[in-house]
């Protein structure tokens, strides 16, 4: 099993960053506008990605395994790209002065395929979107996300 | 051993992207302005990072193990942060229509420590700087690099 890990800090209070990760409205503000479902332990959230021209790029669904207020969010993917099924995404938060530090992981990929390298880069741009959301009030969720290569 | 991998594409000819990775002037245009040494197989390159206020943030030196024109660049770090010593960085290039696709890897970390998560995010921002350099002629090398957390 192989993992993607990133670390980023947002100059915003812990509670604001946690809300962006733990609610449907929050996730819709930095990852993809088309986020729906129930973000609570035992619930499932559906995310749909479109291109700026409106065409569908992909969709995934994850179970919310843990919502530990101001500390941790844990998702497990149950549908989407074949490589994502069964993988885990975690966000671990900590306060650091006037910033909130995020330790991100997308764990348990079966192999370090080129698509994982694409997703690592793409997660980095979405974490920058989350940082912008926390610091300016406006993120860049899909379909306004930064395109990094011919895959998206 | 654990690895960081990223994939990104630059809307620029293969030769231009290869030059940005294989020459001292190129690396100085997207990674850090203070790049010096000999970028040739058997040579060594020194990189020094400063904050915008001019204070030194860190320095590293790597051996150039391979320069395969328009295909691959391979570096091995011999000084710098303790965690980096002995690690390998590779850039594998391929042409994809009017773009150049880059498969980046920073391999052979001993452990997936939090500093590796920071470096993964930081590499992503430097690859975005390389993309900007190829597409607009101007990158964001240190000390103008994007600060992502309290570590840099």
mmCIF file of C-alpha atoms in Angstrom:
data_model
loop_
_atom_site.group_PDB
_atom_site.id
_atom_site.type_symbol
_atom_site.label_atom_id
_atom_site.label_comp_id
_atom_site.label_asym_id
_atom_site.label_seq_id
_atom_site.Cartn_x
_atom_site.Cartn_y
_atom_site.Cartn_z
ATOM 1 C CA UNK A 1 0.000 0.000 0.000
ATOM 2 C CA UNK A 2 1.232 3.503 -0.804
ATOM 3 C CA UNK A 3 0.114 6.906 0.400
ATOM 4 C CA UNK A 4 -0.044 10.520 -0.697
ATOM 5 C CA UNK A 5 0.774 12.937 2.141
ATOM 6 C CA UNK A 6 0.767 16.737 2.173
ATOM 7 C CA UNK A 7 1.134 19.389 4.874
ATOM 8 C CA UNK A 8 -0.288 22.895 4.563
ATOM 9 C CA UNK A 9 -1.291 25.678 6.953
ATOM 10 C CA UNK A 10 -4.213 28.076 6.718
ATOM 11 C CA UNK A 11 -4.151 31.451 8.452
ATOM 12 C CA UNK A 12 -7.606 30.929 9.912
ATOM 13 C CA UNK A 13 -9.060 29.586 13.164
ATOM 14 C CA UNK A 14 -9.215 25.828 13.653
ATOM 15 C CA UNK A 15 -13.030 25.889 13.772
ATOM 16 C CA UNK A 16 -13.282 27.554 10.354
ATOM 17 C CA UNK A 17 -10.948 25.018 8.732
ATOM 18 C CA UNK A 18 -12.751 22.133 10.425
ATOM 19 C CA UNK A 19 -16.098 23.425 9.121
ATOM 20 C CA UNK A 20 -14.668 23.519 5.573
ATOM 21 C CA UNK A 21 -13.772 19.839 5.879
ATOM 22 C CA UNK A 22 -16.661 18.482 7.907
ATOM 23 C CA UNK A 23 -19.737 19.968 6.203
ATOM 24 C CA UNK A 24 -21.214 19.543 2.725
ATOM 25 C CA UNK A 25 -21.234 23.337 2.242
ATOM 26 C CA UNK A 26 -17.604 23.497 3.324
ATOM 27 C CA UNK A 27 -16.391 20.802 0.944
ATOM 28 C CA UNK A 28 -18.406 22.427 -1.863
ATOM 29 C CA UNK A 29 -16.423 25.620 -1.291
ATOM 30 C CA UNK A 30 -12.958 24.214 -2.031
ATOM 31 C CA UNK A 31 -13.218 20.757 -3.671
ATOM 32 C CA UNK A 32 -16.220 20.618 -5.965
ATOM 33 C CA UNK A 33 -19.342 22.751 -6.041
ATOM 34 C CA UNK A 34 -21.459 19.652 -6.642
ATOM 35 C CA UNK A 35 -21.111 18.084 -3.197
ATOM 36 C CA UNK A 36 -24.182 16.494 -1.636
ATOM 37 C CA UNK A 37 -25.192 13.935 0.965
ATOM 38 C CA UNK A 38 -24.817 13.689 4.720
ATOM 39 C CA UNK A 39 -21.524 14.650 6.297
ATOM 40 C CA UNK A 40 -21.868 12.874 9.629
ATOM 41 C CA UNK A 41 -20.360 9.665 10.979
ATOM 42 C CA UNK A 42 -22.176 6.829 9.213
ATOM 43 C CA UNK A 43 -23.302 9.154 6.423
ATOM 44 C CA UNK A 44 -22.121 9.246 2.829
ATOM 45 C CA UNK A 45 -21.149 12.191 0.636
ATOM 46 C CA UNK A 46 -21.286 12.344 -3.141
ATOM 47 C CA UNK A 47 -18.978 14.577 -5.167
ATOM 48 C CA UNK A 48 -19.313 15.297 -8.886
ATOM 49 C CA UNK A 49 -16.678 17.063 -10.981
ATOM 50 C CA UNK A 50 -17.369 19.019 -14.142
ATOM 51 C CA UNK A 51 -15.208 20.832 -16.663
ATOM 52 C CA UNK A 52 -15.774 24.566 -17.123
ATOM 53 C CA UNK A 53 -17.849 23.652 -20.239
ATOM 54 C CA UNK A 54 -20.265 21.688 -18.029
ATOM 55 C CA UNK A 55 -19.266 18.191 -19.140
ATOM 56 C CA UNK A 56 -18.901 15.601 -16.411
ATOM 57 C CA UNK A 57 -15.327 14.631 -15.491
ATOM 58 C CA UNK A 58 -16.061 12.101 -12.789
ATOM 59 C CA UNK A 59 -17.951 11.347 -9.615
ATOM 60 C CA UNK A 60 -17.123 9.633 -6.355
ATOM 61 C CA UNK A 61 -18.843 8.688 -3.125
ATOM 62 C CA UNK A 62 -17.270 8.318 0.279
ATOM 63 C CA UNK A 63 -18.384 7.158 3.714
ATOM 64 C CA UNK A 64 -17.705 9.537 6.565
ATOM 65 C CA UNK A 65 -15.868 7.343 9.070
ATOM 66 C CA UNK A 66 -14.856 9.972 11.612
ATOM 67 C CA UNK A 67 -15.607 13.594 12.435
ATOM 68 C CA UNK A 68 -13.586 14.547 15.489
ATOM 69 C CA UNK A 69 -14.367 18.241 16.065
ATOM 70 C CA UNK A 70 -11.413 20.511 15.294
ATOM 71 C CA UNK A 71 -9.068 17.504 15.166
ATOM 72 C CA UNK A 72 -9.720 14.968 12.433
ATOM 73 C CA UNK A 73 -11.874 14.084 9.440
ATOM 74 C CA UNK A 74 -11.736 10.609 7.907
ATOM 75 C CA UNK A 75 -13.384 9.533 4.650
ATOM 76 C CA UNK A 76 -13.347 6.168 2.836
ATOM 77 C CA UNK A 77 -14.158 5.997 -0.860
ATOM 78 C CA UNK A 78 -16.721 3.445 -1.978
ATOM 79 C CA UNK A 79 -17.257 4.501 -5.574
ATOM 80 C CA UNK A 80 -15.326 6.459 -8.169
ATOM 81 C CA UNK A 81 -12.174 5.632 -10.119
ATOM 82 C CA UNK A 82 -11.355 1.970 -9.573
ATOM 83 C CA UNK A 83 -8.010 2.925 -7.967
ATOM 84 C CA UNK A 84 -9.815 5.010 -5.312
ATOM 85 C CA UNK A 85 -12.213 2.376 -4.062
ATOM 86 C CA UNK A 86 -11.296 1.379 -0.523
ATOM 87 C CA UNK A 87 -8.777 4.187 -0.098
ATOM 88 C CA UNK A 88 -8.863 6.520 2.901
ATOM 89 C CA UNK A 89 -8.556 10.281 3.067
ATOM 90 C CA UNK A 90 -7.719 11.902 6.404
ATOM 91 C CA UNK A 91 -7.231 15.491 7.484
ATOM 92 C CA UNK A 92 -5.560 15.981 10.873
ATOM 93 C CA UNK A 93 -5.760 19.510 12.254
ATOM 94 C CA UNK A 94 -3.716 21.349 14.838
ATOM 95 C CA UNK A 95 -3.490 24.926 15.996
ATOM 96 C CA UNK A 96 -0.218 26.691 15.374
ATOM 97 C CA UNK A 97 -0.259 30.327 16.498
ATOM 98 C CA UNK A 98 -2.775 32.143 14.302
ATOM 99 C CA UNK A 99 -2.758 29.314 11.741
ATOM 100 C CA UNK A 100 -4.314 25.906 11.427
ATOM 101 C CA UNK A 101 -1.949 23.209 10.270
ATOM 102 C CA UNK A 102 -3.380 20.371 8.172
ATOM 103 C CA UNK A 103 -1.744 16.999 7.761
ATOM 104 C CA UNK A 104 -3.461 15.459 4.748
ATOM 105 C CA UNK A 105 -3.219 11.836 3.655
ATOM 106 C CA UNK A 106 -4.787 9.780 0.883
ATOM 107 C CA UNK A 107 -3.856 6.286 2.010
ATOM 108 C CA UNK A 108 -3.929 2.689 0.902
ATOM 109 C CA UNK A 109 -3.460 2.974 -2.842
ATOM 110 C CA UNK A 110 -2.661 -0.493 -4.159
ATOM 111 C CA UNK A 111 0.141 0.760 -6.417
ATOM 112 C CA UNK A 112 2.060 3.959 -7.130
ATOM 113 C CA UNK A 113 0.566 4.311 -10.610
ATOM 114 C CA UNK A 114 0.856 7.447 -12.768
ATOM 115 C CA UNK A 115 -2.764 8.288 -11.916
ATOM 116 C CA UNK A 116 -1.727 8.481 -8.252
ATOM 117 C CA UNK A 117 0.972 11.009 -9.220
ATOM 118 C CA UNK A 118 -1.731 13.037 -10.993
ATOM 119 C CA UNK A 119 -3.994 12.835 -7.919
ATOM 120 C CA UNK A 120 -1.135 13.891 -5.607
ATOM 121 C CA UNK A 121 -0.593 17.036 -7.664
ATOM 122 C CA UNK A 122 -4.328 17.636 -7.927
ATOM 123 C CA UNK A 123 -4.822 17.256 -4.149
ATOM 124 C CA UNK A 124 -2.080 19.865 -3.668
ATOM 125 C CA UNK A 125 -4.036 22.344 -5.791
ATOM 126 C CA UNK A 126 -7.250 21.603 -3.883
ATOM 127 C CA UNK A 127 -5.422 22.150 -0.573
ATOM 128 C CA UNK A 128 -4.278 25.520 -1.953
ATOM 129 C CA UNK A 129 -7.956 26.163 -2.745
ATOM 130 C CA UNK A 130 -8.842 25.287 0.869
ATOM 131 C CA UNK A 131 -6.105 27.658 2.077
ATOM 132 C CA UNK A 132 -7.517 30.443 -0.096
ATOM 133 C CA UNK A 133 -11.011 29.741 1.184
ATOM 134 C CA UNK A 134 -9.841 30.032 4.796
ATOM 135 C CA UNK A 135 -7.772 33.152 4.200
ATOM 136 C CA UNK A 136 -9.896 35.101 1.715
ATOM 137 C CA UNK A 137 -13.356 33.556 1.982
ATOM 138 C CA UNK A 138 -13.213 32.208 -1.583
ATOM 139 C CA UNK A 139 -11.788 28.893 -2.780
ATOM 140 C CA UNK A 140 -11.462 27.401 -6.257
ATOM 141 C CA UNK A 141 -13.701 24.320 -6.230
ATOM 142 C CA UNK A 142 -14.402 22.456 -9.480
ATOM 143 C CA UNK A 143 -15.303 23.488 -12.127
ATOM 144 C CA UNK A 144 -13.040 26.489 -11.326
ATOM 145 C CA UNK A 145 -10.172 24.264 -10.225
ATOM 146 C CA UNK A 146 -6.700 24.643 -11.642
ATOM 147 C CA UNK A 147 -6.109 22.232 -14.538
ATOM 148 C CA UNK A 148 -2.714 20.649 -14.144
ATOM 149 C CA UNK A 149 -2.438 18.209 -17.050
ATOM 150 C CA UNK A 150 -4.353 16.534 -19.883
ATOM 151 C CA UNK A 151 -6.206 14.328 -17.366
ATOM 152 C CA UNK A 152 -7.658 17.330 -15.517
ATOM 153 C CA UNK B 1 11.448 3.486 1.597
ATOM 154 C CA UNK B 2 8.667 5.872 0.605
ATOM 155 C CA UNK B 3 8.275 8.211 -2.338
ATOM 156 C CA UNK B 4 6.630 11.477 -3.322
ATOM 157 C CA UNK B 5 5.200 11.377 -6.859
ATOM 158 C CA UNK B 6 3.500 14.115 -8.872
ATOM 159 C CA UNK B 7 2.340 14.462 -12.474
ATOM 160 C CA UNK B 8 1.976 17.792 -14.235
ATOM 161 C CA UNK B 9 1.929 19.027 -17.831
ATOM 162 C CA UNK B 10 3.387 22.208 -19.277
ATOM 163 C CA UNK B 11 2.037 23.725 -22.488
ATOM 164 C CA UNK B 12 5.534 24.132 -23.924
ATOM 165 C CA UNK B 13 7.860 22.118 -26.163
ATOM 166 C CA UNK B 14 9.764 19.220 -24.650
ATOM 167 C CA UNK B 15 13.125 20.922 -25.282
ATOM 168 C CA UNK B 16 12.131 24.023 -23.309
ATOM 169 C CA UNK B 17 10.995 21.984 -20.305
ATOM 170 C CA UNK B 18 14.106 19.818 -20.478
ATOM 171 C CA UNK B 19 16.301 22.954 -20.506
ATOM 172 C CA UNK B 20 14.522 24.228 -17.377
ATOM 173 C CA UNK B 21 15.427 20.980 -15.596
ATOM 174 C CA UNK B 22 18.873 20.250 -16.991
ATOM 175 C CA UNK B 23 20.678 23.610 -16.744
ATOM 176 C CA UNK B 24 21.693 25.782 -13.797
ATOM 177 C CA UNK B 25 19.933 28.791 -15.376
ATOM 178 C CA UNK B 26 16.814 26.701 -15.878
ATOM 179 C CA UNK B 27 16.633 25.434 -12.293
ATOM 180 C CA UNK B 28 17.288 28.994 -11.047
ATOM 181 C CA UNK B 29 14.183 30.124 -12.929
ATOM 182 C CA UNK B 30 11.653 27.920 -11.101
ATOM 183 C CA UNK B 31 13.227 26.385 -7.955
ATOM 184 C CA UNK B 32 15.614 28.828 -6.347
ATOM 185 C CA UNK B 33 17.403 31.826 -7.826
ATOM 186 C CA UNK B 34 20.573 30.848 -6.011
ATOM 187 C CA UNK B 35 21.453 27.756 -8.037
ATOM 188 C CA UNK B 36 25.089 27.195 -8.933
ATOM 189 C CA UNK B 37 27.493 24.447 -9.942
ATOM 190 C CA UNK B 38 27.778 22.132 -12.908
ATOM 191 C CA UNK B 39 24.659 20.526 -14.282
ATOM 192 C CA UNK B 40 26.228 17.659 -16.217
ATOM 193 C CA UNK B 41 26.516 13.940 -15.488
ATOM 194 C CA UNK B 42 29.153 13.625 -12.779
ATOM 195 C CA UNK B 43 28.722 17.276 -11.784
ATOM 196 C CA UNK B 44 27.155 18.679 -8.636
ATOM 197 C CA UNK B 45 24.669 21.505 -8.184
ATOM 198 C CA UNK B 46 24.203 23.652 -5.104
ATOM 199 C CA UNK B 47 20.884 25.288 -4.246
ATOM 200 C CA UNK B 48 20.346 27.886 -1.546
ATOM 201 C CA UNK B 49 16.951 29.075 -0.338
ATOM 202 C CA UNK B 50 16.243 32.456 1.215
ATOM 203 C CA UNK B 51 13.187 34.102 2.691
ATOM 204 C CA UNK B 52 11.923 37.292 1.054
ATOM 205 C CA UNK B 53 13.739 39.203 3.875
ATOM 206 C CA UNK B 54 17.065 37.718 2.700
ATOM 207 C CA UNK B 55 17.627 35.309 5.593
ATOM 208 C CA UNK B 56 18.837 31.851 4.694
ATOM 209 C CA UNK B 57 16.249 29.066 4.910
ATOM 210 C CA UNK B 58 18.406 26.151 3.873
ATOM 211 C CA UNK B 59 20.842 24.803 1.313
ATOM 212 C CA UNK B 60 21.323 21.480 -0.430
ATOM 213 C CA UNK B 61 23.707 19.905 -2.883
ATOM 214 C CA UNK B 62 22.949 17.141 -5.349
ATOM 215 C CA UNK B 63 24.920 15.015 -7.789
ATOM 216 C CA UNK B 64 23.633 14.951 -11.344
ATOM 217 C CA UNK B 65 23.347 11.229 -12.058
ATOM 218 C CA UNK B 66 21.620 11.353 -15.428
ATOM 219 C CA UNK B 67 20.743 13.893 -18.100
ATOM 220 C CA UNK B 68 18.963 12.080 -20.906
ATOM 221 C CA UNK B 69 18.057 14.799 -23.418
ATOM 222 C CA UNK B 70 14.333 15.507 -23.549
ATOM 223 C CA UNK B 71 13.603 12.348 -21.542
ATOM 224 C CA UNK B 72 14.940 12.217 -18.019
ATOM 225 C CA UNK B 73 16.824 14.114 -15.330
ATOM 226 C CA UNK B 74 18.070 12.337 -12.200
ATOM 227 C CA UNK B 75 19.563 13.994 -9.117
ATOM 228 C CA UNK B 76 20.805 12.491 -5.842
ATOM 229 C CA UNK B 77 21.097 14.655 -2.744
ATOM 230 C CA UNK B 78 24.351 14.541 -0.832
ATOM 231 C CA UNK B 79 23.856 17.420 1.586
ATOM 232 C CA UNK B 80 20.916 19.342 2.999
ATOM 233 C CA UNK B 81 18.246 18.333 5.512
ATOM 234 C CA UNK B 82 19.236 15.023 7.071
ATOM 235 C CA UNK B 83 16.083 13.362 5.694
ATOM 236 C CA UNK B 84 17.092 14.303 2.115
ATOM 237 C CA UNK B 85 20.581 12.824 2.109
ATOM 238 C CA UNK B 86 20.709 9.845 -0.229
ATOM 239 C CA UNK B 87 17.267 10.514 -1.701
ATOM 240 C CA UNK B 88 16.695 10.685 -5.464
ATOM 241 C CA UNK B 89 14.749 13.179 -7.527
ATOM 242 C CA UNK B 90 13.732 12.249 -11.065
ATOM 243 C CA UNK B 91 11.826 14.066 -13.795
ATOM 244 C CA UNK B 92 10.610 11.902 -16.674
ATOM 245 C CA UNK B 93 9.381 13.824 -19.690
ATOM 246 C CA UNK B 94 7.091 12.883 -22.549
ATOM 247 C CA UNK B 95 5.441 14.771 -25.350
ATOM 248 C CA UNK B 96 1.678 14.891 -25.299
ATOM 249 C CA UNK B 97 0.221 16.948 -28.151
ATOM 250 C CA UNK B 98 1.321 20.559 -27.586
ATOM 251 C CA UNK B 99 2.235 19.823 -23.969
ATOM 252 C CA UNK B 100 5.102 18.215 -22.133
ATOM 253 C CA UNK B 101 4.074 15.803 -19.433
ATOM 254 C CA UNK B 102 6.337 15.491 -16.382
ATOM 255 C CA UNK B 103 6.351 12.523 -14.054
ATOM 256 C CA UNK B 104 8.160 13.764 -10.947
ATOM 257 C CA UNK B 105 9.436 11.590 -8.107
ATOM 258 C CA UNK B 106 11.355 12.262 -4.903
ATOM 259 C CA UNK B 107 12.269 8.730 -3.911
ATOM 260 C CA UNK B 108 13.806 6.723 -1.103
ATOM 261 C CA UNK B 109 12.753 8.670 1.958
ATOM 262 C CA UNK B 110 13.428 6.483 4.971
ATOM 263 C CA UNK B 111 10.089 7.310 6.614
ATOM 264 C CA UNK B 112 6.853 9.119 5.800
ATOM 265 C CA UNK B 113 7.541 11.871 8.350
ATOM 266 C CA UNK B 114 5.580 15.136 8.574
ATOM 267 C CA UNK B 115 8.496 16.945 6.922
ATOM 268 C CA UNK B 116 8.013 14.691 3.884
ATOM 269 C CA UNK B 117 4.350 15.820 3.750
ATOM 270 C CA UNK B 118 5.580 19.430 3.804
ATOM 271 C CA UNK B 119 8.075 18.702 1.011
ATOM 272 C CA UNK B 120 5.399 16.972 -1.079
ATOM 273 C CA UNK B 121 3.216 20.083 -0.923
ATOM 274 C CA UNK B 122 6.204 22.342 -1.529
ATOM 275 C CA UNK B 123 7.332 20.307 -4.584
ATOM 276 C CA UNK B 124 3.795 20.706 -5.967
ATOM 277 C CA UNK B 125 4.112 24.492 -5.730
ATOM 278 C CA UNK B 126 7.546 24.416 -7.401
ATOM 279 C CA UNK B 127 6.137 22.258 -10.207
ATOM 280 C CA UNK B 128 3.419 24.900 -10.644
ATOM 281 C CA UNK B 129 6.260 27.446 -10.822
ATOM 282 C CA UNK B 130 7.933 25.325 -13.541
ATOM 283 C CA UNK B 131 4.610 25.171 -15.405
ATOM 284 C CA UNK B 132 4.308 28.971 -15.236
ATOM 285 C CA UNK B 133 7.882 29.373 -16.416
ATOM 286 C CA UNK B 134 7.218 27.172 -19.460
ATOM 287 C CA UNK B 135 3.901 28.799 -20.287
ATOM 288 C CA UNK B 136 4.545 32.467 -19.502
ATOM 289 C CA UNK B 137 8.356 32.771 -19.382
ATOM 290 C CA UNK B 138 8.330 33.579 -15.670
ATOM 291 C CA UNK B 139 8.407 31.163 -12.747
ATOM 292 C CA UNK B 140 8.326 31.730 -8.979
ATOM 293 C CA UNK B 141 11.696 30.515 -7.710
ATOM 294 C CA UNK B 142 12.705 31.181 -4.084
ATOM 295 C CA UNK B 143 12.685 33.722 -2.538
ATOM 296 C CA UNK B 144 9.437 34.443 -4.450
ATOM 297 C CA UNK B 145 8.066 30.954 -3.845
ATOM 298 C CA UNK B 146 4.640 30.399 -2.359
ATOM 299 C CA UNK B 147 4.812 29.908 1.406
ATOM 300 C CA UNK B 148 2.571 27.013 2.367
ATOM 301 C CA UNK B 149 3.029 26.652 6.114
ATOM 302 C CA UNK B 150 5.081 27.769 9.129
ATOM 303 C CA UNK B 151 8.046 25.692 7.908
ATOM 304 C CA UNK B 152 8.246 27.577 4.591
#
